[in-house]
C-alpha atoms as one frame of an Amber mdcrd trajectory, in Angstrom:
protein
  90.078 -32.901   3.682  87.691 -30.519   3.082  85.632 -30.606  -0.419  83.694
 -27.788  -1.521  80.997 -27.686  -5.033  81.309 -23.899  -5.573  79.011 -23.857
  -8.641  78.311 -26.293 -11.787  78.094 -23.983 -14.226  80.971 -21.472 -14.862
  81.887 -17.723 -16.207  84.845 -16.389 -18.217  87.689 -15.907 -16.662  89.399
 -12.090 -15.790  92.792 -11.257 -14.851  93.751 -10.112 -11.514  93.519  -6.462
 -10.688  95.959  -5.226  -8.153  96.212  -6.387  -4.755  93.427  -4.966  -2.460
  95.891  -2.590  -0.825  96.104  -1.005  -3.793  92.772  -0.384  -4.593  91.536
  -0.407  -1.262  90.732   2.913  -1.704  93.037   4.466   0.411  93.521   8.399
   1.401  93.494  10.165  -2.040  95.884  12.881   0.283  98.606  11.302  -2.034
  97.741   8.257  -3.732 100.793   6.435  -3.303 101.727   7.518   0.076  98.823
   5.110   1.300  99.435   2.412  -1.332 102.797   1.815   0.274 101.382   2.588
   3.863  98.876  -0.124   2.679 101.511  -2.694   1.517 103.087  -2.471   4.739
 100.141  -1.579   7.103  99.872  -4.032  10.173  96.978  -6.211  11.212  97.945
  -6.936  14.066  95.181  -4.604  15.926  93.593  -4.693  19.514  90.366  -5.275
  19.886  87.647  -3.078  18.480  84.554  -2.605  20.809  81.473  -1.412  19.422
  80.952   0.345  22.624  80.851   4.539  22.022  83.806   4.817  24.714  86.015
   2.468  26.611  83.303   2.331  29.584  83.506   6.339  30.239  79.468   7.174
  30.431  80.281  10.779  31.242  82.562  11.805  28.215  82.734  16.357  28.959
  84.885  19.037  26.998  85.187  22.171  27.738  83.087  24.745  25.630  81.967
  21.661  23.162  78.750  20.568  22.242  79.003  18.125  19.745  82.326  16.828
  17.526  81.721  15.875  13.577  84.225  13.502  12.577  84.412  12.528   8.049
  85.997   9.182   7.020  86.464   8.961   3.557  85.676   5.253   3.366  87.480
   3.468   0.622  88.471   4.615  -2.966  85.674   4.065  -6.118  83.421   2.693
  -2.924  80.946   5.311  -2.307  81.249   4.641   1.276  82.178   8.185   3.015
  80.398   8.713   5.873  79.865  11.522   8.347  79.163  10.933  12.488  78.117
  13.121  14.890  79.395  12.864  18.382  77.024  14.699  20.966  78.560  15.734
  24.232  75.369  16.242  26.330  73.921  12.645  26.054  77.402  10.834  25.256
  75.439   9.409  21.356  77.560   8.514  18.520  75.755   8.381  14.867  77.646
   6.948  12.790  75.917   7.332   9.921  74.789  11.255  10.833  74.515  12.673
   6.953  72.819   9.567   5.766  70.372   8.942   8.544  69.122  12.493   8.232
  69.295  13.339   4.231  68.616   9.522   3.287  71.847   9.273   0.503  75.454
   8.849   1.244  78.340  11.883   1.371  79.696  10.381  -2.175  83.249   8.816
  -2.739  86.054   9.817  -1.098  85.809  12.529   1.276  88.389  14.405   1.857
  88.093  17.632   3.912  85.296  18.959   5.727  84.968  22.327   7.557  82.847
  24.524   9.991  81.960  28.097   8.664  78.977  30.248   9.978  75.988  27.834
  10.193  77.369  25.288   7.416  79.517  22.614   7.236  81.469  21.905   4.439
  82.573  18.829   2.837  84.502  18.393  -0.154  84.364  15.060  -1.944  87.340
  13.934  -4.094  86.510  10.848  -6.452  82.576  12.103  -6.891  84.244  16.158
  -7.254  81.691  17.795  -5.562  81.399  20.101  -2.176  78.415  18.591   0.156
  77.205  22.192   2.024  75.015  20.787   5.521  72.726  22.880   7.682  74.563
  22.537  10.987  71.532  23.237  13.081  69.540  20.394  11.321  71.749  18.505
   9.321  69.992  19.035   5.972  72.033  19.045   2.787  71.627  22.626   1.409
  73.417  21.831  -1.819  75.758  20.268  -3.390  78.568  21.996  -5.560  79.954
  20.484  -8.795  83.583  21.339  -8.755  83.601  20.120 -12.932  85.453  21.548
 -16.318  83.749  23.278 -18.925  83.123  19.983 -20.631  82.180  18.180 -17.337
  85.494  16.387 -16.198  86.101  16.119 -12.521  88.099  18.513 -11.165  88.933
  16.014  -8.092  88.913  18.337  -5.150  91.061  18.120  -2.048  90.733  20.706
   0.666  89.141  23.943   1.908  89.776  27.068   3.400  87.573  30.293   3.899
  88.357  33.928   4.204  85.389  36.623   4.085  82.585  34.940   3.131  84.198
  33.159   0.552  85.237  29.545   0.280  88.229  28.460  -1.587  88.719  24.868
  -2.786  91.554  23.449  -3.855  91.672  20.464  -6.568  93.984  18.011  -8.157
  93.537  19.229 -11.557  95.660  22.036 -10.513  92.784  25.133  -9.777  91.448
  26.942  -6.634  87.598  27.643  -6.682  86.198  30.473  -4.811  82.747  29.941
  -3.785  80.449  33.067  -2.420  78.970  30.757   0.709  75.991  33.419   0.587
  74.835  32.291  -3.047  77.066  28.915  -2.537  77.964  29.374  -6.170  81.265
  29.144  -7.899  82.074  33.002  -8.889  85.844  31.837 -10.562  88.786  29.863
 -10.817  92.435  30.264 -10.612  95.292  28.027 -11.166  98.116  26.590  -8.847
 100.501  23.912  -8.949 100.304  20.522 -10.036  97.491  18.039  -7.391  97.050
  20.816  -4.943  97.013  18.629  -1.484  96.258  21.548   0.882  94.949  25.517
   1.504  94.987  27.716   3.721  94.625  31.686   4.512  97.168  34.009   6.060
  97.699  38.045   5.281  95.033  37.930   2.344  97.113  35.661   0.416  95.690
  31.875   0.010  98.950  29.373   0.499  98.061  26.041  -1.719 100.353  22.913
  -1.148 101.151  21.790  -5.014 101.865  17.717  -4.068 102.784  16.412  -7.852
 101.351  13.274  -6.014  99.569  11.830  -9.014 102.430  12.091 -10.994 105.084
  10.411  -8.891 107.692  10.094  -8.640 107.501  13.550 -10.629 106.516  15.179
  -7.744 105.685  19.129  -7.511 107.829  20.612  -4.773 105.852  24.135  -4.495
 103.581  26.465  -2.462 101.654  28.609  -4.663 100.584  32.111  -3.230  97.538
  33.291  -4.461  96.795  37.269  -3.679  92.836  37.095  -2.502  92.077  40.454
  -3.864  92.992  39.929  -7.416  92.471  35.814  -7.459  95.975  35.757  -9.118
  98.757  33.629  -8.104 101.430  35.725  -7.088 104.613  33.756  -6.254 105.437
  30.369  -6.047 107.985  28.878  -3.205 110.241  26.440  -3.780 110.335  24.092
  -0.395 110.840  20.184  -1.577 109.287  17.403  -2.696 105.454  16.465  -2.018
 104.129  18.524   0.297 101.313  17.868   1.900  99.159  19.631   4.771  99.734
  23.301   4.979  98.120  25.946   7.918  98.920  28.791   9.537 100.032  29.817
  13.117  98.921  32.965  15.172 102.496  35.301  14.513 102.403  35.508  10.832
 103.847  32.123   9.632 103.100  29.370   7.391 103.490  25.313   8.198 103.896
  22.793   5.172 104.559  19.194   5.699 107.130  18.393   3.032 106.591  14.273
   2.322 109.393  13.547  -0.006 109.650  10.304  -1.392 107.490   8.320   0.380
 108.968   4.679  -0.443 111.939   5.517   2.272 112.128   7.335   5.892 114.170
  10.103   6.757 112.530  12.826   3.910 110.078  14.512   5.960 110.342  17.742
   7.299 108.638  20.855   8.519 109.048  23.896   6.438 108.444  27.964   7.651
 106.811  30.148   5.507 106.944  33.670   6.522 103.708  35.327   4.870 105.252
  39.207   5.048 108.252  38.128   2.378 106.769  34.590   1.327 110.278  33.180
   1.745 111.565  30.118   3.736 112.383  31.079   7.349 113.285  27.761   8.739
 113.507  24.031   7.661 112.778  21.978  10.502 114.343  18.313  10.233 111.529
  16.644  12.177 109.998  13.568  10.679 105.949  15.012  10.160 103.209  13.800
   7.360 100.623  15.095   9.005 100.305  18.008  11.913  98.046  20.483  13.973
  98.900  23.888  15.342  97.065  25.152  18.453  98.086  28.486  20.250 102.197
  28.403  20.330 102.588  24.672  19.631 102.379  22.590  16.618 101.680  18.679
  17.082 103.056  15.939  14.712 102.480  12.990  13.490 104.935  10.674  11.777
 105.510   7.202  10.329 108.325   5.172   9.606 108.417   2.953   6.626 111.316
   0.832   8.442 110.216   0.238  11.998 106.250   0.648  10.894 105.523   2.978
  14.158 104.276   5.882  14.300 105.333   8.907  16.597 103.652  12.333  17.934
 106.038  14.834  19.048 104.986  18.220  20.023 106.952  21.222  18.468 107.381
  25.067  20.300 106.868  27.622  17.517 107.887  30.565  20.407 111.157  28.719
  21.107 111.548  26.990  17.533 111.939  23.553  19.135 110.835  20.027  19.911
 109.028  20.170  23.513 108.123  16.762  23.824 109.588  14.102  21.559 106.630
  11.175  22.381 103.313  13.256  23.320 101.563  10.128  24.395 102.615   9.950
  28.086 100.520   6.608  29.269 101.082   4.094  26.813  98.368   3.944  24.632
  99.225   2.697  21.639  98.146   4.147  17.826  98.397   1.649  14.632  98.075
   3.923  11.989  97.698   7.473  12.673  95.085   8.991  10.220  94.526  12.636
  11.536  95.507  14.881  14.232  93.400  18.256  15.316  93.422  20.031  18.646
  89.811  20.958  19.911  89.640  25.042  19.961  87.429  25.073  22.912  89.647
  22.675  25.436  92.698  22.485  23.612  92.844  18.794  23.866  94.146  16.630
  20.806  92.144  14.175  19.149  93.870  11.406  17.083  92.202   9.191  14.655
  93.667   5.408  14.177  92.800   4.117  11.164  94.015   0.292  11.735  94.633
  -1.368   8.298  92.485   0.887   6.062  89.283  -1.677   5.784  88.058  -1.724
   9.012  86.157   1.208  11.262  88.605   3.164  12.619  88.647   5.136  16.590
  89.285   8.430  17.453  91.043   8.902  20.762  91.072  12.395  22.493  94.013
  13.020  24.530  94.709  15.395  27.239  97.669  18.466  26.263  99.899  16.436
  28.793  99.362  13.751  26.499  96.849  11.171  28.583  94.076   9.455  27.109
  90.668  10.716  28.016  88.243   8.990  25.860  87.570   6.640  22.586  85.255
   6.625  20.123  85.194   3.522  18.717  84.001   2.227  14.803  83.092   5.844
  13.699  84.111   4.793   9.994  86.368   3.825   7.645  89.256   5.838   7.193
  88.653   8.790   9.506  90.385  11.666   8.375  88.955  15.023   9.442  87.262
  16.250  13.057  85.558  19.355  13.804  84.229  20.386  16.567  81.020  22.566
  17.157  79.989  24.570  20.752  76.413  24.748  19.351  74.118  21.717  19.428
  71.887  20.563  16.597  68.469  19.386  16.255  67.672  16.962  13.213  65.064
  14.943  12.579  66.581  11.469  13.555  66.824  13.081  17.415  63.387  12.697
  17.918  63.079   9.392  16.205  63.642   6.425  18.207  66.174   4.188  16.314
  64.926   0.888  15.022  68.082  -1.705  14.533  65.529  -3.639  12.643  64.690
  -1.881  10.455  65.184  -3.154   6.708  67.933  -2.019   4.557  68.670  -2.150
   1.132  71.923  -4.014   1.750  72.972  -7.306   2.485  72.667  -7.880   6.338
  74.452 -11.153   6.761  77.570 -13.438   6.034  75.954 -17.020   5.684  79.050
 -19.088   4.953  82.570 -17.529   4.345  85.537 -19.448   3.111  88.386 -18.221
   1.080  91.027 -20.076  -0.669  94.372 -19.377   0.253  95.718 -15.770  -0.467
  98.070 -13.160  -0.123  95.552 -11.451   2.376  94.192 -13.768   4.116  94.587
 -14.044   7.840  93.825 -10.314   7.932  91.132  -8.250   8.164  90.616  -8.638
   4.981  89.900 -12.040   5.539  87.942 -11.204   8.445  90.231 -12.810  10.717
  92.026 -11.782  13.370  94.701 -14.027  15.266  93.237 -16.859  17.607  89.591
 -16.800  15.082  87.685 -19.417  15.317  85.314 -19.799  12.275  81.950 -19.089
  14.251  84.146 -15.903  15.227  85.153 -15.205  11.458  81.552 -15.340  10.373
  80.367 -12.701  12.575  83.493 -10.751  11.750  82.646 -10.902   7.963  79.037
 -10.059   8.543  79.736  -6.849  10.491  83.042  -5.972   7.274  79.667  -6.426
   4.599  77.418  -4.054   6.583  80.284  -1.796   6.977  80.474  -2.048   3.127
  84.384  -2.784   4.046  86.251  -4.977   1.399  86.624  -8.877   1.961  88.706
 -11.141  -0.319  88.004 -14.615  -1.719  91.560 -15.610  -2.429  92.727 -17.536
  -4.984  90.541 -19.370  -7.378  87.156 -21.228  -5.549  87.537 -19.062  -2.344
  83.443 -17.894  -1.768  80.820 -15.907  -0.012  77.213 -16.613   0.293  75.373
 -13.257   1.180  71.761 -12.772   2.860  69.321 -10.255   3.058  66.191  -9.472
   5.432  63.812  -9.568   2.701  63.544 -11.094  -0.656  64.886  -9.190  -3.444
  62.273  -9.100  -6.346  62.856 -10.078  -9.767  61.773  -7.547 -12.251  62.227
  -8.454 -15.811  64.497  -7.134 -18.382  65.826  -4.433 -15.149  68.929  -4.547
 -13.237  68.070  -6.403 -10.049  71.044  -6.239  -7.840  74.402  -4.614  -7.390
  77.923  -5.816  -6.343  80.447  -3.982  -4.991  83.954  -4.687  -6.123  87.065
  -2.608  -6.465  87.595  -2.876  -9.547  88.988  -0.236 -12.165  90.197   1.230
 -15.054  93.169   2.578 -15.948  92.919   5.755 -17.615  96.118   5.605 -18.945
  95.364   3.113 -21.661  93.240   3.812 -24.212  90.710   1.377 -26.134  89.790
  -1.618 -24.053  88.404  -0.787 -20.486  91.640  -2.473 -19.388  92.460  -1.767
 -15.418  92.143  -4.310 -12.650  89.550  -7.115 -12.979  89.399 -10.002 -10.941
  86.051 -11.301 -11.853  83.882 -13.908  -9.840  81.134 -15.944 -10.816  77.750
 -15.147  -9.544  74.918 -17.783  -8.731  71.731 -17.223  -6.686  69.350 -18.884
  -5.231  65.592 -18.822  -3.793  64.799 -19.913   0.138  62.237 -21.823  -1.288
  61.885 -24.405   1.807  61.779 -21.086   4.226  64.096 -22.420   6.223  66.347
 -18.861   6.217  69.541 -21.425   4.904  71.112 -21.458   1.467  70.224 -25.111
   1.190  68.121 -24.807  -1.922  69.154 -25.144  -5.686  71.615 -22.397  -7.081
  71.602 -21.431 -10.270  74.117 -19.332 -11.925  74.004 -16.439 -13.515  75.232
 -16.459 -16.792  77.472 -14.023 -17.768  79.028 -12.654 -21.149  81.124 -15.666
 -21.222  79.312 -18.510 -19.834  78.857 -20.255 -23.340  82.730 -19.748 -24.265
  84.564 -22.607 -25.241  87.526 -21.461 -23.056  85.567 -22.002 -19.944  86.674
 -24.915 -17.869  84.021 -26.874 -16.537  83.847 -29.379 -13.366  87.248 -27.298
 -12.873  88.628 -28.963  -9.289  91.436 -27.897  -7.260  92.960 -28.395  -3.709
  95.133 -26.379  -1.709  97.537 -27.886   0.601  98.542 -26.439   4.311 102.429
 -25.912   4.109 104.800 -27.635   6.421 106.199 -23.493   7.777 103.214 -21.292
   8.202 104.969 -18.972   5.502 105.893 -21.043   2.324 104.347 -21.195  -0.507
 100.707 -22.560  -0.937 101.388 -25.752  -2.872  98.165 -26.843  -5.232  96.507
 -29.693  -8.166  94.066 -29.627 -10.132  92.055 -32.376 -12.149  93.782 -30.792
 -15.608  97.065 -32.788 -14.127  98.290 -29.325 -13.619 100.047 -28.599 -10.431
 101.532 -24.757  -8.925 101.648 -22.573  -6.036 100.389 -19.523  -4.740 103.895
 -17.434  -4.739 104.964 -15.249  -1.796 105.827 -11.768  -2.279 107.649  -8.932
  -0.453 104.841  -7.306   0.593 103.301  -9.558   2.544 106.356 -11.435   3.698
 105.071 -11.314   7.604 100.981 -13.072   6.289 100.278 -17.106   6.621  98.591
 -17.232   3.120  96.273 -20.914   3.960  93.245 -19.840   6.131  94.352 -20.633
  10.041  91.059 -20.812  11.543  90.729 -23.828   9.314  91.489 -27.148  10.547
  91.610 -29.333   7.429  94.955 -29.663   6.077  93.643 -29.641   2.158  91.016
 -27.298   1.189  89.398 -28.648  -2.742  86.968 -26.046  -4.495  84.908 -26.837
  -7.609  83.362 -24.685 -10.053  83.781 -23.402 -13.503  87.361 -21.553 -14.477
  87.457 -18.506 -16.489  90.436 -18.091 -18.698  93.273 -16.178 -17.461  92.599
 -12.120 -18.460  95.825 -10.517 -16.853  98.948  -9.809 -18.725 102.215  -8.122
 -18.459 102.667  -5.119 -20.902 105.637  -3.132 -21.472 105.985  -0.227 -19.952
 102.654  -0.345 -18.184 102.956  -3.292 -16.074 100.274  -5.930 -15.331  96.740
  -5.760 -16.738  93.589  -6.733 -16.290  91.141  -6.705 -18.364  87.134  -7.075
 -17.505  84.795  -9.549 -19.571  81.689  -8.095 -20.902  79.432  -8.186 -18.287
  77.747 -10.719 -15.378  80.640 -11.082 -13.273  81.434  -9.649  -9.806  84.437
  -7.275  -9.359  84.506  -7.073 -13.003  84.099  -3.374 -13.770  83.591  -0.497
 -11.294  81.084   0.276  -9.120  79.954   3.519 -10.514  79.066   1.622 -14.083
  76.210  -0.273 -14.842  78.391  -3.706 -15.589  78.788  -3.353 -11.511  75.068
  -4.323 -12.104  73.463  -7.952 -12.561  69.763  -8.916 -13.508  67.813 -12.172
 -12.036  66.696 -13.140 -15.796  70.351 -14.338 -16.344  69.489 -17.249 -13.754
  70.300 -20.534 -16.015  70.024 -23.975 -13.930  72.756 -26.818 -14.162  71.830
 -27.936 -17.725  72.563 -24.370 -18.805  68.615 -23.834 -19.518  67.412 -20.534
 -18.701  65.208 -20.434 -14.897  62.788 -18.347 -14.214  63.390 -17.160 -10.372
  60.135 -14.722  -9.240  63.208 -13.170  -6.685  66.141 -14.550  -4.719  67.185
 -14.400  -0.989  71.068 -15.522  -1.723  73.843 -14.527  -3.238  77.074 -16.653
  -3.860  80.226 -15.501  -5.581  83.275 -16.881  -5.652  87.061 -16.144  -7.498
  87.034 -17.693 -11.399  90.260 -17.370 -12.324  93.539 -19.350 -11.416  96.115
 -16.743 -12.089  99.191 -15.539 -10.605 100.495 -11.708 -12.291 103.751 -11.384
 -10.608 104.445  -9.268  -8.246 100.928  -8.736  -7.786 100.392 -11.930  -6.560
  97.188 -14.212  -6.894  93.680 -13.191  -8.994  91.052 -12.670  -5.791  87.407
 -11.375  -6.472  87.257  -8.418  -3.532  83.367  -8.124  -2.402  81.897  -4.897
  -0.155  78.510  -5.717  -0.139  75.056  -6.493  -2.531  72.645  -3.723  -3.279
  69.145  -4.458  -3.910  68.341  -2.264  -6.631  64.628  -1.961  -6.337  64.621
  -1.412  -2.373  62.856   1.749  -2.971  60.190   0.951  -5.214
């Protein structure tokens, strides 16, 4: 049996916030097309390499100097990133934008875009457009796309037409920006959570999804005259639709989604831009697609079978050409984007695995062979461009140093959840056949790819490292832990959303040893002296009989319970399998439950006060924790000069129906004085 002291001391309990799927910060594209993607996404993934290409040294294209590709990272994570891909010396940077300008892209990137000598990223969840310097890389400004009285706007996608930008956002408007003055000259309205824009016969075409109001969904395309900034018409063409461009002849493409819980509601829909009426409903499954000379290529996915397809479509001859593009085999988890280089015509696909991982781009040939990889460009990667001028920044004549320090946690130091709903995934850091030297290293390369890792149910922990100490300066914020966490906006009063709060200790390498092996001492949170607490809480987790029943477990309160199953992990072993006890105990204090179920809204759960991890979101300061809360295992306030560990680990014992187990979801620590 394995025995584990997770902390004397103890912090109020929080409810559970929804599964990590769900707040996993998926593609914003539609919000609940990648929850459910997410609730049924595989993990089940080949290998990952970190090797640039499969063991090509000589990646060429035609006419292309360097590809840019955006992954939007994960929802309320701030972890969009841009790389840069440069042909002539076959170099990846990952990190391009923040190497260069020294801050990240923001949270939640969404589309990005080539025009002139900028390029052009709009940023959802911080509502802003990022304009870059494509010679150099520089940031040249960045755009507030904000009401009158500040609000975010939430923008989606871009288009340009005569110097102009337009940007679509969720709020329902279309911003033109002069991309002289890069200022916002006016705004115009569309449809309800524009998804997509584009430009045909001076007339903007905006997709009007409805996403955010599901299953309300809008089913329009607005049409938007460019002379007059006035929307014109609006076309009637189904449920959800999605990505929107046009073709050579005239025409306009929209990806209707339907309802995205079931297959068989997709389908390709003509716009011809002389009348602005349907021409042709094409009843080919398609959420996502590009269109290159006479052909269009799509992408689908089915929510039975979980496989995805790419079919090429004849716009000339108004039929499917090729119903599986990819000709030698190679397989795609979860398609994430599709674009077709201008220069060589070849078609670049971006896998995105299970959402929380660094994802590949593959480049394939137009007869549908592989020709290259780029592996671990980012999380989520959702948009390519590609560029036949090549750049000079600053970072290419800097030699890189992979040691140098960072204001981030650098290492996974011990690693063991209790048993969950997501664990044996990569969310777990596990992948099938693990062993736990193998998990370790896994977890420490998920924290420095700020991707999420759970703790499972209640005593499941994580002891972080750094590569320097992180100073304690008094009465300031110290340190930061990313969660994903959140409110719900549509409840009012209490900052009620999903909280799954852990209970932070830390601790000083006082021996210099580089192990956590000296005293912890907890950081006392809003709740720590609440008589609800349960302290010396103890409970073990038994491995079931059939990898997937239920997780039986005790405790010392004579209580006894399991971890449930649910639907939508039916296919996950929920005890850790790279684990060869058969009992797993955890001991530490137990917060009081903080979830419940409220009519008409559904589980929630609501954050304590302050000083717990995935308590409240990231972009507030109770995301924040200071060293002066240190108390020892008395209770009696420490004073700690600076720590070089951080432990956390799940509080709460709490199961909220359908949404399974409470699990603290961690990202990554922040020193917040790296700067200074």
């Amino acid at each position: 049996m394995m025995s584990l002291n997770i902390g004397t001391y103890n912090q109020i309990p929080h409810t559970p916030s929804p599964s990590p799927l769900e707040r996993a910060g998926v593609r914003l594209l539609v919000f609940l097309f990648l929850l459910l993607i997410l609730l049924s996404a595989c993990d089940d993934m080949e290998d990952i390499t970190p090797a640039p290409n499969d063991g090509n040294e000589n990646i060429t294209e035609t006419g292309t100097a360097e590809l840019y590709i955006l992954s939007e990272g994960l929802f309320n994570l701030n972890n969009s990133s841009l790389a840069r891909y440069t042909f002539s010396n076959n170099k990846i940077v990952p990190d391009y934008f923040l190497k260069v300008n020294q801050r990240g892209l923001g949270d939640t990137a969404n589309d990005m875009a080539i025009y002139g000598s900028k390029l052009y990223i709009v940023v959802n969840v911080s509502s802003q457009v990022e304009v870059i310097d494509l010679p150099t890389g520089k940031s040249l400004k960045r755009i507030s796309i904000l009401t009158d009285n500040g609000s975010s706007r939430q923008p989606r996608a871009i288009a340009f037409d005569k110097n102009k930008a337009y940007v679509c956002s969720f709020d329902g408007t279309v911003a033109r920006i002069d991309t002289t003055s890069l200022t916002i000259e006016a705004y115009t309205t569309a449809g309800r959570n524009p998804d997509g824009i584009c430009v045909q016969n001076n007339k903007l075409y905006v997709s009007n999804s409805g996403g955010l109001d599901q299953p309300n969904y809008d089913n329009t395309v607005s049409v938007i005259d460019i002379p007059t900034f006035k929307e014109a018409k609006k076309i009637t063409i189904g449920n959800n639709p999605g990505k929107i461009l046009p073709d050579r002849y005239g025409n306009i493409y929209v990806a209707v989604r339907g309802t995205l819980s079931s297959d068989g509601q997709q389908y390709l829909v003509q716009i011809n831009s002389q009348t602005d009426e349907i021409s042709q409903t094409i009843h080919e499954p398609v959420m996502n697609f590009a269109i290159h000379n006479e052909f269009a290529y799509l992408y689908s996915y089915s929510y039975t079978t979980k496989q995805s397809a790419v079919k090429v479509y004849d716009l000339i001859n108004e039929s499917i050409i090729e119903e599986n593009f990819i000709k030698d085999g190679t397989q795609i988890s979860t398609p994430f984007s599709i674009k077709v280089n201008p220069y060589s015509g070849n078609i670049y696909i971006s896998d995105a695995y299970d959402y929380k991982v660094r994802g590949d781009v593959l480049c394939f040939s137009q007869q549908g062979h592989l020709q290259f990889r780029i592996n671990n460009i980012g999380i989520n990667p959702n948009t390519i461009v590609f560029s036949d001028k090549a750049s000079q920044s600053i970072i290419d004549d800097e030699p890189e140093d992979p040691n140098a320090p960072s204001a981030y946690a650098t290492r996974v130091l011990e690693y063991l959840p209790a048993p969950g709903q997501f664990i044996n995934t990569t969310t777990s850091a596990y992948r099938k056949g693990y062993t736990p030297e193998q998990v370790l290293a896994y977890a420490t390369q998920q924290i420095k790819d700020r991707s999420l890792l759970t703790l499972g149910g209640f005593g499941g922990y994580i002891i972080l490292g750094f590569d320097h100490t992180i100073p304690n300066i008094s009465g300031a914020y110290d340190f930061k832990i990313y969660g994903n966490a959140s409110y719900n906006s549509s409840l009012t009063g209490a900052k009620a959303g999903s909280a799954e709060p852990g209970i932070v200790l830390v601790s000083k390498d006082t021996n210099g040893n580089g192990l956590p092996d000296d005293e912890w001492y907890e950081l006392a949170g809003s709740e720590y002296h609440s008589n609800n607490i349960t302290r010396n809480y103890e409970i073990t987790y038994y491995r079931p009989a059939a990898p997937l029943s239920e997780i039986q477990w005790t405790d010392n309160q004579n209580a006894e319970g399991t971890i449930p199953r649910n639907s939508f992990h039916a296919d996950n072993e929920y005890y850790p399998a790279w684990i060869a006890d058969n009992q797993i105990t955890f001991k530490g204090s137990r917060l009081p439950d903080n979830a419940t179920n409220q009519d008409g809204v559904g589980w929630v759960q609501y954050p304590y006060a302050w000083g717990y991890a995935d308590n409240h979101p990231n972009n507030t300061e109770l995301a924040q924790f200071k060293i002066d809360w240190a108390v020892n295992s008395d209770g009696t306030p420490v004073s700690l000069d600076g720590i070089d560990f951080v432990k956390i680990y799940t509080a709460v014992n709490q199961i909220c129906g359908w949404l399974g187990e409470s699990s603290t979801e961690i990202s990554t620590i922040e020193d917040l004085h790296f700067n200074n």
